[in-house]
Short mmCIF file of C-alpha atoms and ligand atoms in Angstrom, two decimals:
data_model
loop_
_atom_site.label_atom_id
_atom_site.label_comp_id
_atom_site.label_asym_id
_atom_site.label_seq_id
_atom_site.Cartn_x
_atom_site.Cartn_y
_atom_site.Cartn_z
CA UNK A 1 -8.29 -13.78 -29.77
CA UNK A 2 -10.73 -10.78 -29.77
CA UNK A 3 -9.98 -7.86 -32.35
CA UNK A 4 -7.27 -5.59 -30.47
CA UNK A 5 -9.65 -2.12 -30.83
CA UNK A 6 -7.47 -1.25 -28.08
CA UNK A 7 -3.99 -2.25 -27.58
CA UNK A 8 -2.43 -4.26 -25.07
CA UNK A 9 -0.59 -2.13 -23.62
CA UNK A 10 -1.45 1.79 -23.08
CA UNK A 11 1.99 3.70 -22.59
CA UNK A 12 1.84 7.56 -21.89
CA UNK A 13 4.36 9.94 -23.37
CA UNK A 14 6.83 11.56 -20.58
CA UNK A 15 5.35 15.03 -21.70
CA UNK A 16 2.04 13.61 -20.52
CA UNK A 17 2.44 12.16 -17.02
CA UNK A 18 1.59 13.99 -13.99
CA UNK A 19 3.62 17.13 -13.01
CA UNK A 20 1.12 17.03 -10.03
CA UNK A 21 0.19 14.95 -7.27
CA UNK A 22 -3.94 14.74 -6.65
CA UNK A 23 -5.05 14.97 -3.01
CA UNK A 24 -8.08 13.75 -2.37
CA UNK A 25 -8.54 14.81 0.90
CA UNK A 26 -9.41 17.92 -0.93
CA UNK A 27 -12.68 17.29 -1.96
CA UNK A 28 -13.78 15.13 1.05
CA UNK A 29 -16.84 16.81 2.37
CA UNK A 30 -15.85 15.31 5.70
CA UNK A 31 -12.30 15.35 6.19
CA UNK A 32 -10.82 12.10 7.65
CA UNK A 33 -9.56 12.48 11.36
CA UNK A 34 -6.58 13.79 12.17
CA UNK A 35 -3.88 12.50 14.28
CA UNK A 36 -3.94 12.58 17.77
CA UNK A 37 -1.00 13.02 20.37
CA UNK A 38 -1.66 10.59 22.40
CA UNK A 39 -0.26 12.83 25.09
CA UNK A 40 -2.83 15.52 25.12
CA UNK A 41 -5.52 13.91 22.48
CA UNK A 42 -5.44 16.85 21.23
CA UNK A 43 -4.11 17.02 16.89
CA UNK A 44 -0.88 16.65 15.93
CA UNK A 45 0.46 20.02 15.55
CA UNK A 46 3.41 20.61 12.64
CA UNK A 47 5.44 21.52 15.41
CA UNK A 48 4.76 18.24 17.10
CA UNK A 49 4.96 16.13 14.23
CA UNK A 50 8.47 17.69 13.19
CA UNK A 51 10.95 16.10 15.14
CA UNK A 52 9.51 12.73 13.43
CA UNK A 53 9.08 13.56 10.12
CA UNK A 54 10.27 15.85 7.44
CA UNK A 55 9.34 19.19 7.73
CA UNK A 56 7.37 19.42 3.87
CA UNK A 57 6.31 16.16 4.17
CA UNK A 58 4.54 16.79 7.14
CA UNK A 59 2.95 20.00 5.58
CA UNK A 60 1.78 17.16 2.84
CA UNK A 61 0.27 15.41 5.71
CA UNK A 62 -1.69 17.94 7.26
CA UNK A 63 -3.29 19.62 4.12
CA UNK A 64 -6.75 19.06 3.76
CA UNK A 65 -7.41 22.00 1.09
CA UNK A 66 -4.86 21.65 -1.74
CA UNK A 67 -6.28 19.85 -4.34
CA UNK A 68 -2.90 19.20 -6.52
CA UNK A 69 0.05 19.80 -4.87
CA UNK A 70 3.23 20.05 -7.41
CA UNK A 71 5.64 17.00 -7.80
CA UNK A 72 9.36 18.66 -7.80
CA UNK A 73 11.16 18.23 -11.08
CA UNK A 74 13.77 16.55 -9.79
CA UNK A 75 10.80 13.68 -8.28
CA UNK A 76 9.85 13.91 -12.29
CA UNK A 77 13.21 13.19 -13.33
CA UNK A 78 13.52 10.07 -10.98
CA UNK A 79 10.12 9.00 -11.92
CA UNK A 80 10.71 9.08 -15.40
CA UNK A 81 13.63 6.37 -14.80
CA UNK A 82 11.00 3.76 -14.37
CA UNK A 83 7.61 5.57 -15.38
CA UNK A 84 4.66 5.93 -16.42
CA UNK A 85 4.34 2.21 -15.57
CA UNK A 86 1.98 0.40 -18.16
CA UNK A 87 -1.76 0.01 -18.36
CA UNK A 88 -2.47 -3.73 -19.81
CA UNK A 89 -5.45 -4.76 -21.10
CA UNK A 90 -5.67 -8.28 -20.18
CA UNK A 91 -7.43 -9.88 -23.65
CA UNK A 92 -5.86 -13.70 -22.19
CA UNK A 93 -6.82 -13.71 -18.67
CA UNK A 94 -10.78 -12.14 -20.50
CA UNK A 95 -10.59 -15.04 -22.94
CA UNK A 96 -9.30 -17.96 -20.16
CA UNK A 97 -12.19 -16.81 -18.41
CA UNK A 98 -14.64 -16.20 -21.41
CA UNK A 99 -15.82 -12.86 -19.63
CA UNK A 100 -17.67 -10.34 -21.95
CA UNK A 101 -16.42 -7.92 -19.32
CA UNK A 102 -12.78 -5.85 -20.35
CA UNK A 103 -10.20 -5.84 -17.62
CA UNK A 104 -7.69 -3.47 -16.95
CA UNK A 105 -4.58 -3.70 -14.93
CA UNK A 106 -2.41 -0.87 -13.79
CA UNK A 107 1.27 -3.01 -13.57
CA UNK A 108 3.82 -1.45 -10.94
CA UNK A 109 6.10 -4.06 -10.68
CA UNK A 110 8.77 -2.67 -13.23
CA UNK A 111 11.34 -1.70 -10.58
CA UNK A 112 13.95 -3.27 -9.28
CA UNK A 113 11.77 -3.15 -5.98
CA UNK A 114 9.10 -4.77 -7.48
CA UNK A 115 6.26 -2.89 -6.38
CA UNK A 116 4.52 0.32 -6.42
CA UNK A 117 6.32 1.61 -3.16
CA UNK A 118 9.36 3.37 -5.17
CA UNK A 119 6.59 6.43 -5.96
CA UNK A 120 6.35 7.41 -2.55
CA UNK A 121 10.44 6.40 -1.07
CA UNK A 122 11.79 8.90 -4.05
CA UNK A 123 9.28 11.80 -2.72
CA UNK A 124 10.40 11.33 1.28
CA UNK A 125 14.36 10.55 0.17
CA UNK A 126 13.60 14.01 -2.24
CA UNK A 127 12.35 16.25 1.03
CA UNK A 128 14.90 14.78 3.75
CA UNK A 129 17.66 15.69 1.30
CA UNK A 130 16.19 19.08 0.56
CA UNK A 131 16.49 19.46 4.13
CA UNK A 132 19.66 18.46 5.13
CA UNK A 133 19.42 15.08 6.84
CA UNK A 134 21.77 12.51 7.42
CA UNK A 135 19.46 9.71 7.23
CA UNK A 136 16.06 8.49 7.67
CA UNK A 137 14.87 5.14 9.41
CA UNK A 138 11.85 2.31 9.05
CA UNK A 139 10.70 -0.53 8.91
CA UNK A 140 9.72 -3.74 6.65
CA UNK A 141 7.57 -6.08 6.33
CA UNK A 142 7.63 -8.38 2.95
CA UNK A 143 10.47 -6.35 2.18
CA UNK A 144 9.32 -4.45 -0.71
CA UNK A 145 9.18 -0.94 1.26
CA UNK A 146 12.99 -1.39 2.43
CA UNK A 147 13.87 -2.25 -0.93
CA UNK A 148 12.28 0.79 -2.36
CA UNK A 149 13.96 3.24 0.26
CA UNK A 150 16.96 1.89 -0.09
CA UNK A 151 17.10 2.73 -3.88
CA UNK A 152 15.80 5.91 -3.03
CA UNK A 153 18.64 6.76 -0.35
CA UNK A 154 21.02 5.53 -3.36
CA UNK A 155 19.91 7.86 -5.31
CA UNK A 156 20.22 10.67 -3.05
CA UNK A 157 22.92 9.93 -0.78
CA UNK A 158 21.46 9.23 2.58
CA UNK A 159 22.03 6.93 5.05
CA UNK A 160 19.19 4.43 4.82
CA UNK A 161 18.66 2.10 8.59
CA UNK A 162 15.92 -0.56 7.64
CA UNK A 163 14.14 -2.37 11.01
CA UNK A 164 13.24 -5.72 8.99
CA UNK A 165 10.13 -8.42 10.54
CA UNK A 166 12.24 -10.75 12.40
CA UNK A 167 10.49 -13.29 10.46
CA UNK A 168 11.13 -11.93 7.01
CA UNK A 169 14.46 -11.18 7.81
CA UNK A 170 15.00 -15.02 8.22
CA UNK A 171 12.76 -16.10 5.42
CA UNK A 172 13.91 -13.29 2.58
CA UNK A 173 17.08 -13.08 2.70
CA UNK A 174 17.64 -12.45 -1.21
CA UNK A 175 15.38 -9.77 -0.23
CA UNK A 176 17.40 -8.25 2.93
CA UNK A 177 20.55 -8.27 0.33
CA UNK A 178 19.31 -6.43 -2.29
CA UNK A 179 18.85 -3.81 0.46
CA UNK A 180 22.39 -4.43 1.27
CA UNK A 181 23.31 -3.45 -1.99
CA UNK A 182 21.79 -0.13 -2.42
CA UNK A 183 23.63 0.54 1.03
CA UNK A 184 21.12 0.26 3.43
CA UNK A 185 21.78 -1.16 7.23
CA UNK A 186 19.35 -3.92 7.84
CA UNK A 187 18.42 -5.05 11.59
CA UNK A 188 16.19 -7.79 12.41
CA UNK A 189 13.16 -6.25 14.43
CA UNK A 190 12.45 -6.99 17.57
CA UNK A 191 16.16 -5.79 18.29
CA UNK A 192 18.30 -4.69 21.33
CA UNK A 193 19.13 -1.87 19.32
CA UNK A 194 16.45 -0.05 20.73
CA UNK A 195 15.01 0.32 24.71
CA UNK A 196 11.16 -0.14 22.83
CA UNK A 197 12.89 -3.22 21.54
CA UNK A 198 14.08 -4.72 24.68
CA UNK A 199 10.61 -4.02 26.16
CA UNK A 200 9.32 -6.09 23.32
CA UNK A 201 11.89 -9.01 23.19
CA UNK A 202 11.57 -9.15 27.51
CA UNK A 203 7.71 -9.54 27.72
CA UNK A 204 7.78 -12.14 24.24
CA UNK A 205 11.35 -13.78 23.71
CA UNK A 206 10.10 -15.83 21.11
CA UNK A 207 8.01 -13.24 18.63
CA UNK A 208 8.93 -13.60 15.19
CA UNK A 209 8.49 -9.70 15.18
CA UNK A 210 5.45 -7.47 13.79
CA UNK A 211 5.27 -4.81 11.75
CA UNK A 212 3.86 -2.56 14.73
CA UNK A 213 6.95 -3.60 16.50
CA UNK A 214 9.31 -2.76 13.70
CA UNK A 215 7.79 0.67 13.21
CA UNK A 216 8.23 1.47 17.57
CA UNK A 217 11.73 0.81 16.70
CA UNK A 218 12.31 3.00 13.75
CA UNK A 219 10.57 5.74 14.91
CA UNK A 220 12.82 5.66 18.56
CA UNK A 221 15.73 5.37 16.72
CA UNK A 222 15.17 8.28 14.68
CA UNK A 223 13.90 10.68 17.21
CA UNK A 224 16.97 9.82 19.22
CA UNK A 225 19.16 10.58 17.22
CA UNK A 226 20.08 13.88 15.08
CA UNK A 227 19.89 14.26 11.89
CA UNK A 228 17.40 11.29 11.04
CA UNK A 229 13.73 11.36 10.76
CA UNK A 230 11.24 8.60 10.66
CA UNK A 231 9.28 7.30 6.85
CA UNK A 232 7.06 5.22 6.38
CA UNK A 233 5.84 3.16 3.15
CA UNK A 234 2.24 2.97 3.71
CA UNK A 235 -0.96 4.46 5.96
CA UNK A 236 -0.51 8.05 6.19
CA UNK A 237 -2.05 10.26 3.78
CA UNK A 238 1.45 12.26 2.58
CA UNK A 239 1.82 8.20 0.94
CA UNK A 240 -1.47 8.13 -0.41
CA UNK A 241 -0.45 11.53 -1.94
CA UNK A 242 2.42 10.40 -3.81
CA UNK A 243 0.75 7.30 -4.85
CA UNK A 244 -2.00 9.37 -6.33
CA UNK A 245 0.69 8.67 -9.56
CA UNK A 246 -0.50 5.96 -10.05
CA UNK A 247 -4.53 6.43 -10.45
CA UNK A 248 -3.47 9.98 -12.44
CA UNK A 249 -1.95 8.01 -14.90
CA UNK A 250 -4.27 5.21 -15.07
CA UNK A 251 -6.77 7.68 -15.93
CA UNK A 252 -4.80 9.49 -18.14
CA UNK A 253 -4.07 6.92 -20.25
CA UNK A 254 -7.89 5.22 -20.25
CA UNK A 255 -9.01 8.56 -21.78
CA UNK A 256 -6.76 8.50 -24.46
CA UNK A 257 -8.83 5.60 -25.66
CA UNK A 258 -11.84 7.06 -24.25
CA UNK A 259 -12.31 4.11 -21.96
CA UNK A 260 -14.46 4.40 -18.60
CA UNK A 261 -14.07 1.95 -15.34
CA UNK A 262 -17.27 0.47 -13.88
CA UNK A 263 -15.66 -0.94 -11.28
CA UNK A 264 -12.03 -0.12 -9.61
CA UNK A 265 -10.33 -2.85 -7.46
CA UNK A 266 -7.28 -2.89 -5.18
CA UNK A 267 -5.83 -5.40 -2.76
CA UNK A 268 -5.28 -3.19 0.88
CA UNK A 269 -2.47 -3.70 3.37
CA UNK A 270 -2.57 0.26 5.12
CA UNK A 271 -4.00 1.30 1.81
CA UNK A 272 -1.56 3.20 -0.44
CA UNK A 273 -2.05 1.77 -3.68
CA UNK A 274 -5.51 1.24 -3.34
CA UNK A 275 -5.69 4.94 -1.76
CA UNK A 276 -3.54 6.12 -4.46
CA UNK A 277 -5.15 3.86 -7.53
CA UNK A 278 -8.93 5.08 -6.91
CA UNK A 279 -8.11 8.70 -5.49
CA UNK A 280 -8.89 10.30 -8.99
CA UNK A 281 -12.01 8.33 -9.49
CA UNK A 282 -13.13 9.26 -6.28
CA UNK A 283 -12.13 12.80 -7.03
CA UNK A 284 -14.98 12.36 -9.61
CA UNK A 285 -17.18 11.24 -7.60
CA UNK A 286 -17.53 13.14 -4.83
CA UNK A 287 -17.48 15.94 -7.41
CA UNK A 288 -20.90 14.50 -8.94
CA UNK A 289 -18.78 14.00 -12.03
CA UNK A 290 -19.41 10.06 -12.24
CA UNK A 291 -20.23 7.05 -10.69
CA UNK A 292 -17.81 4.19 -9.95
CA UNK A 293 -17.83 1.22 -8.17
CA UNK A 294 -14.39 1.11 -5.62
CA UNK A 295 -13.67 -2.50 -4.03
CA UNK A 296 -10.73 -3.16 -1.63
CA UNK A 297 -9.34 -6.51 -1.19
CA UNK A 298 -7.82 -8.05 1.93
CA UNK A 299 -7.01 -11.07 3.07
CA UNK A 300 -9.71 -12.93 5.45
CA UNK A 301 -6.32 -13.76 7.87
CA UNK A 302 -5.90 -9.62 9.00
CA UNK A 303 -9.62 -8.10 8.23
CA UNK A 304 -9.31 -4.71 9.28
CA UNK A 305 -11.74 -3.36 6.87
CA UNK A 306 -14.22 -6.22 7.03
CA UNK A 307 -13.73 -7.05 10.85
CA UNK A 308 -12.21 -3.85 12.17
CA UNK A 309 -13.49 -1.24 15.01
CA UNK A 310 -13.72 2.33 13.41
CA UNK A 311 -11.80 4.17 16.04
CA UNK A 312 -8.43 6.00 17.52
CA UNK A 313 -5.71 3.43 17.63
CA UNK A 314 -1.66 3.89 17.70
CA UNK A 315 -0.22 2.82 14.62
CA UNK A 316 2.46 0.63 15.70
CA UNK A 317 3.07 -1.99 18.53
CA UNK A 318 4.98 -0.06 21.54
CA UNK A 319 2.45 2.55 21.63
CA UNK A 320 5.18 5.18 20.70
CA UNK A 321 3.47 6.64 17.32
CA UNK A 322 0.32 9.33 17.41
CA UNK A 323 -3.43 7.97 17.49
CA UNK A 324 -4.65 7.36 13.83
CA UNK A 325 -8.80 6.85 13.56
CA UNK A 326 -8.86 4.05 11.42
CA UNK A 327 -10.55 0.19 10.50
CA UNK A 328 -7.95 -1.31 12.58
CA UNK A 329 -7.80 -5.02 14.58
CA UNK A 330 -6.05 -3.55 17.44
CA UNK A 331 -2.06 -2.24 18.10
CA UNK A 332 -1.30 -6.10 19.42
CA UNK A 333 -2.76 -7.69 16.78
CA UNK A 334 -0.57 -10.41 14.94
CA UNK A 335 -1.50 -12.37 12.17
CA UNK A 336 -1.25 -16.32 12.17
CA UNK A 337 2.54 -17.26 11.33
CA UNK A 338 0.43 -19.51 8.38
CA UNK A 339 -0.79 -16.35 6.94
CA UNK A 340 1.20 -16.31 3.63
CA UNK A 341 0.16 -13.18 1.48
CA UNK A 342 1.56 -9.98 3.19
CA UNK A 343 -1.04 -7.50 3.66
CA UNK A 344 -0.10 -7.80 7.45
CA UNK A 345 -0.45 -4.73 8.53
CA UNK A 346 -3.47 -4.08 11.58
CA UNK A 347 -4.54 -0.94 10.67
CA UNK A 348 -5.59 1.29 7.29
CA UNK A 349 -5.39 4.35 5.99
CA UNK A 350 -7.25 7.26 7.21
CA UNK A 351 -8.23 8.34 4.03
CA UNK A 352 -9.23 4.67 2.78
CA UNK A 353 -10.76 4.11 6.65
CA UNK A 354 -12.97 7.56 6.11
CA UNK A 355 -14.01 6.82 2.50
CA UNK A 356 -14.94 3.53 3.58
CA UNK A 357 -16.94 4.57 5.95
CA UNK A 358 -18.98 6.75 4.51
CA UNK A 359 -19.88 4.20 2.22
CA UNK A 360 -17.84 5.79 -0.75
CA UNK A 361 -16.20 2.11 -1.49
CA UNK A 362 -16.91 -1.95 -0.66
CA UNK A 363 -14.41 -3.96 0.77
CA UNK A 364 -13.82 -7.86 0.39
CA UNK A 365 -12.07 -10.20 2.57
CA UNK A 366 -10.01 -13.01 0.70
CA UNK A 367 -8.75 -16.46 1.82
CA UNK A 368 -5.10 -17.20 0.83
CA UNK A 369 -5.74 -20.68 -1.23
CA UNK A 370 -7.96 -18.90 -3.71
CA UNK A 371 -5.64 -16.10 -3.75
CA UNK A 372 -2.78 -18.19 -4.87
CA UNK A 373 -5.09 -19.69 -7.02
CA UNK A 374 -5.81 -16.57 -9.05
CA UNK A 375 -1.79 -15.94 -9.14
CA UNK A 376 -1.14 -18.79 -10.28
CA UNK A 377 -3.71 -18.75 -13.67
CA UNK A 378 -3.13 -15.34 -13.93
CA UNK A 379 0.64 -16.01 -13.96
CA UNK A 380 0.17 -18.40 -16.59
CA UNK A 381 -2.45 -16.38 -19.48
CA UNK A 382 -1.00 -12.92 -18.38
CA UNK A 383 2.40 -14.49 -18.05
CA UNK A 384 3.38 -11.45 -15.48
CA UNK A 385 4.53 -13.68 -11.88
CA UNK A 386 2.00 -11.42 -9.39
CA UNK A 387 3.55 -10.70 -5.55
CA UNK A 388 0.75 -12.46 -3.33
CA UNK A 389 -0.19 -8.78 -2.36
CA UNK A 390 -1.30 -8.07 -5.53
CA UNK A 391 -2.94 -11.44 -5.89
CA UNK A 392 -5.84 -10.23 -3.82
CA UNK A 393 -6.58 -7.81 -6.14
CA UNK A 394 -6.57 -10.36 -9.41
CA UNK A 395 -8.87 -12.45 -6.69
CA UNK A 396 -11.62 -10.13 -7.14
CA UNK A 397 -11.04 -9.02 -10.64
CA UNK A 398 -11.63 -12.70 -11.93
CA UNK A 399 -14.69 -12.94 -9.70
CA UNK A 400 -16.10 -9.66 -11.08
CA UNK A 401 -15.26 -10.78 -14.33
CA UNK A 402 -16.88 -14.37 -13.85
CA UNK A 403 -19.46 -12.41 -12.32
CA UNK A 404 -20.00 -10.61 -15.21
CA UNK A 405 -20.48 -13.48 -17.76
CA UNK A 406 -23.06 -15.04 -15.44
CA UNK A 407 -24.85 -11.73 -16.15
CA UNK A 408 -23.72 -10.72 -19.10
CA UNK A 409 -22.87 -7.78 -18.33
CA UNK A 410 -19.82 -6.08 -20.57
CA UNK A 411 -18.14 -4.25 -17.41
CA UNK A 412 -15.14 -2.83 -17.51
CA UNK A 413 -12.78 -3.37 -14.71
CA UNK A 414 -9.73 -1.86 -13.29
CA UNK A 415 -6.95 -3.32 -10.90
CA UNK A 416 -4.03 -2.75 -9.51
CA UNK A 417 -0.90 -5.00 -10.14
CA UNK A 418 0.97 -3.65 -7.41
CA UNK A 419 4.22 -6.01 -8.13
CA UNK A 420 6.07 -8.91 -8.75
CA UNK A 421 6.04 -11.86 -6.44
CA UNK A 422 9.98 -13.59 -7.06
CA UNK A 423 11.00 -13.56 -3.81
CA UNK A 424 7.84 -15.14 -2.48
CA UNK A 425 8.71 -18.77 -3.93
CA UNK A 426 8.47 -20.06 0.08
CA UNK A 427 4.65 -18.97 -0.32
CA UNK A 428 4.28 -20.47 -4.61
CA UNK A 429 6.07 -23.54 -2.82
CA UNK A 430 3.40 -24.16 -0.23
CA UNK A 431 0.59 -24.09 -2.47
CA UNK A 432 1.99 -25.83 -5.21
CA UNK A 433 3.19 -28.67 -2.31
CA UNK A 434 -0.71 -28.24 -1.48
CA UNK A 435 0.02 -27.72 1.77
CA UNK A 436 -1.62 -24.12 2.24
CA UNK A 437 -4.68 -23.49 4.01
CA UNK A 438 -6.57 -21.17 5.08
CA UNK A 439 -6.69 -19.26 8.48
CA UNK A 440 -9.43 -17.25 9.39
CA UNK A 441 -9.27 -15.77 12.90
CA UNK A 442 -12.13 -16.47 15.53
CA UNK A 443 -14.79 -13.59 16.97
CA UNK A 444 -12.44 -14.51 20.40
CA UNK A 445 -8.72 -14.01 18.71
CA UNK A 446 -9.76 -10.24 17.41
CA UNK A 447 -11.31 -9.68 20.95
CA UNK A 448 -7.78 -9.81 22.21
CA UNK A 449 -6.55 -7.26 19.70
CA UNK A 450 -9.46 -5.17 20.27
CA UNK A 451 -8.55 -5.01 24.22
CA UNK A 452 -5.66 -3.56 23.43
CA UNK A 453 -7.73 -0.52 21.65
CA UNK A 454 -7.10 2.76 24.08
CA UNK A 455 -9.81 3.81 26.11
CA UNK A 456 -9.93 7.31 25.59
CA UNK A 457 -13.32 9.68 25.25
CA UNK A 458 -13.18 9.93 21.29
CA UNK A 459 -13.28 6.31 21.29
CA UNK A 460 -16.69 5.63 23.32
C1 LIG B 1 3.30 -3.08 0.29
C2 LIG B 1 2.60 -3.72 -0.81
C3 LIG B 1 1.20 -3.77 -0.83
C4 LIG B 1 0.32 -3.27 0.26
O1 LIG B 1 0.55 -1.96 0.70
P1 LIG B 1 -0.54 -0.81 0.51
O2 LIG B 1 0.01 0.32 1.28
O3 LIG B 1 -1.83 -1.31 1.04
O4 LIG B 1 -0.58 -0.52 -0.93
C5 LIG B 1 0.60 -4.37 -1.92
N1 LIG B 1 1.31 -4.90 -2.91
C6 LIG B 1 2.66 -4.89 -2.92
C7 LIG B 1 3.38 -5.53 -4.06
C8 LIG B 1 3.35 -4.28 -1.88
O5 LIG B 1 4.67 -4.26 -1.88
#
């Protein structure tokens, strides 16, 4: 073992973790778009946006100038339940690997969610309670953002109505209990619950569902009825916001030691971690303060970053949500049922979508064997069972790393650990049987999602 200068684990004191959320947005020379009603194509107006979502969250949403916006005490309180999450340095998986470079990873698994998604489902289960709702409504994909609201609604007494991926809901079902438990109402999506549902089930009686589908019917069935708004776990910059947590105290804790990232990795489904990992780095470096190097990770089965079209798109399947300008594969695109690793979403981030485009950060694709792969050792020297997500991430930390000792170069490198993977056996199971491949979609499948793109003037 190499001489611990540092130790394994860098823990901050609760007097020292963020009474402030950072929002990058803030010191983005060029702002990323706003969101378009797909009505008028004009912005999203507060006003417009209200009836959807809560009324501070969508101030959160549309504020380009705040730099650090407070975090409530009572967020605090709830955060310091299960917070500041660890920094690890990862000495075993270095030595497995005989790297000379030093890797970092941020872990947010150490929730009874089991993911990183409990920062941002306290904050919107905070400001519909502040305001006097009933209930809120979403959707889920893997499972991990229903599980995370539905603690949050726990804790603040709110009805909690979860639209679950059809296919999810058949294949998780440990997962769709714990939600159970913590009181939410779980409905397999597409549903006849909803008219956007019918619409959906009539044209394709056999989906398995989508996560654009699931969001159509979360958001109808919260702007038809009073009382409930609409939240959702990833994408829109109010997330990104609250997930800032997570980079602030990454950073806070790699200064105690006086330790500096070279390069800053996250895996990317609509880009909330990653957003929220790297938005203090990048903070820095749009200031002039420092350099870094910022890599997302996907997988090569849903490349929005690495494939996408850079324009206007709705953010869910029925067309029923505002226009988001984003890396995105197209409303109607659904991943191959094979696709194992969640990150399913056909979109990104705004933000992430903005940044990325200006060149501010790199972006990998990833194909799921080698993904499971680098779960699988890193489960075994790190000893910490990684959710597939999150895999993506170690992916291209080990290949930096291996990178490095090809080079020599002593980098350091930073990742995020976004959760824990137990309830993803099905997927372990398949590649341990050996029967995973790989699925990488054709030029022709993304034409068809990118047909489905709308044809308005700010996309030609
Ligand atoms: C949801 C989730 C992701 C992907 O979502 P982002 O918004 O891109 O962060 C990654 N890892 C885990 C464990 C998740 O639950």
């Amino acid at each position: 073992m190499k001489k611990n200068e540092i130790p394994y684990k860098i823990y901050l004191d609760e007097q020292e973790m963020p009474k402030q959320w950072y929002n990058v947005r803030a010191d983005m020379e060029k702002k990323p778009a706003p969101l378009l009603n797909p009505a008028t194509l004009g912005p999203m107006t507060a006003e417009e946006l209200a009836p959807v979502f809560c009324r501070e969250l969508v101030e959160q949403e549309l504020d380009n100038t705040n730099a650090y916006i407070d975090i409530p005490e009572e967020i605090q309180e709830y955060y310091k339940m299960y917070r500041p999450s660890p920094l690890v340095r990862a000495y075993r998986l270095e030595e497995k690997l005989q790297t000379p470079a030093k890797i970092y990873y941020k872990f947010e698994g150490n929730n009874t969610s089991g993911s990183h998604k409990l920062n941002s489902a306290i904050a919107q289960a905070y400001y519909a309670k502040k305001q006097g709702l009933t209930g809120v409504t979403t959707e889920t994909g893997a499972g991990q953002w229903g599980t995370a609201l539905s603690m949050a609604c726990a804790y603040f007494g709110l009805d909690c109505d979860v639209y679950m991926v059809k296919v999810s809901y058949e294949q998780k079902p440990f997962r769709r209990e714990v939600m159970r438990t913590y009181g939410a109402k779980v409905t397999p999506s597409p549903s006849m619950t909803t008219e956007v549902g019918k619409k959906i089930l009539a044209e394709h009686p056999d989906t398995t569902g989508s996560l654009g589908c699931a969001i159509s019917e979360a958001v109808e069935s919260a702007v038809t009825r009073e009382g409930y708004r609409y939240v959702l776990g990833s994408v829109l910059n109010q997330v990104l916001l609250h997930q800032s947590v997570i980079g602030l105290e990454a950073k806070a804790a790699m200064d105690k030691y006086g330790v500096v990232a070279d390069i800053i990795i996250g895996c990317a489904g609509g880009g909330s971690n990653l957003g929220g990992l790297i938005s203090p780095f990048m903070g820095e470096m749009l200031r002039g303060e420092r350099d870094y190097r910022f890599i997302a990770v996907e997988p090569a089965s849903c490349p929005s970053l690495t494939r996408g079209k850079y324009v206007y798109d709705f953010c869910d399947t029925g067309m029923v949500t505002p226009l988001a300008k984003m890396y995105t594969l197209g409303s109607g695109f659904i991943p191959s049922a094979n696709h194992a690793g969640g990150l399913r979403y056909h979109g990104m981030s705004p933000v992430v979508s903005e940044l990325f485009h200006q060149g501010l950060m790199e972006a990998r694709s990833v194909e799921q064997t080698a993904v499971f792969e680098a779960a699988e050792l890193f489960a075994r020297v790190e000893g910490i069972l990684p959710a597939p997500e999150s895999a993506h991430a170690i992916r291209v930390a080990m290949d930096e790393a291996l990178h490095c000792k090809e080079t020599g170069e002593e980098k350091t490198i930073l990742f995020g650990l976004t959760g824990t993977g137990y309830f993803d056996m099905l997927a372990y199971e398949k590649f341990n049987d050996g029967i995973m491949n790989d699925y990488i979609p054709s030029d022709k499948d993304l034409e068809q999602g990118f047909a489905g793109i709308p044809k308005i003037p700010q996309n030609q």
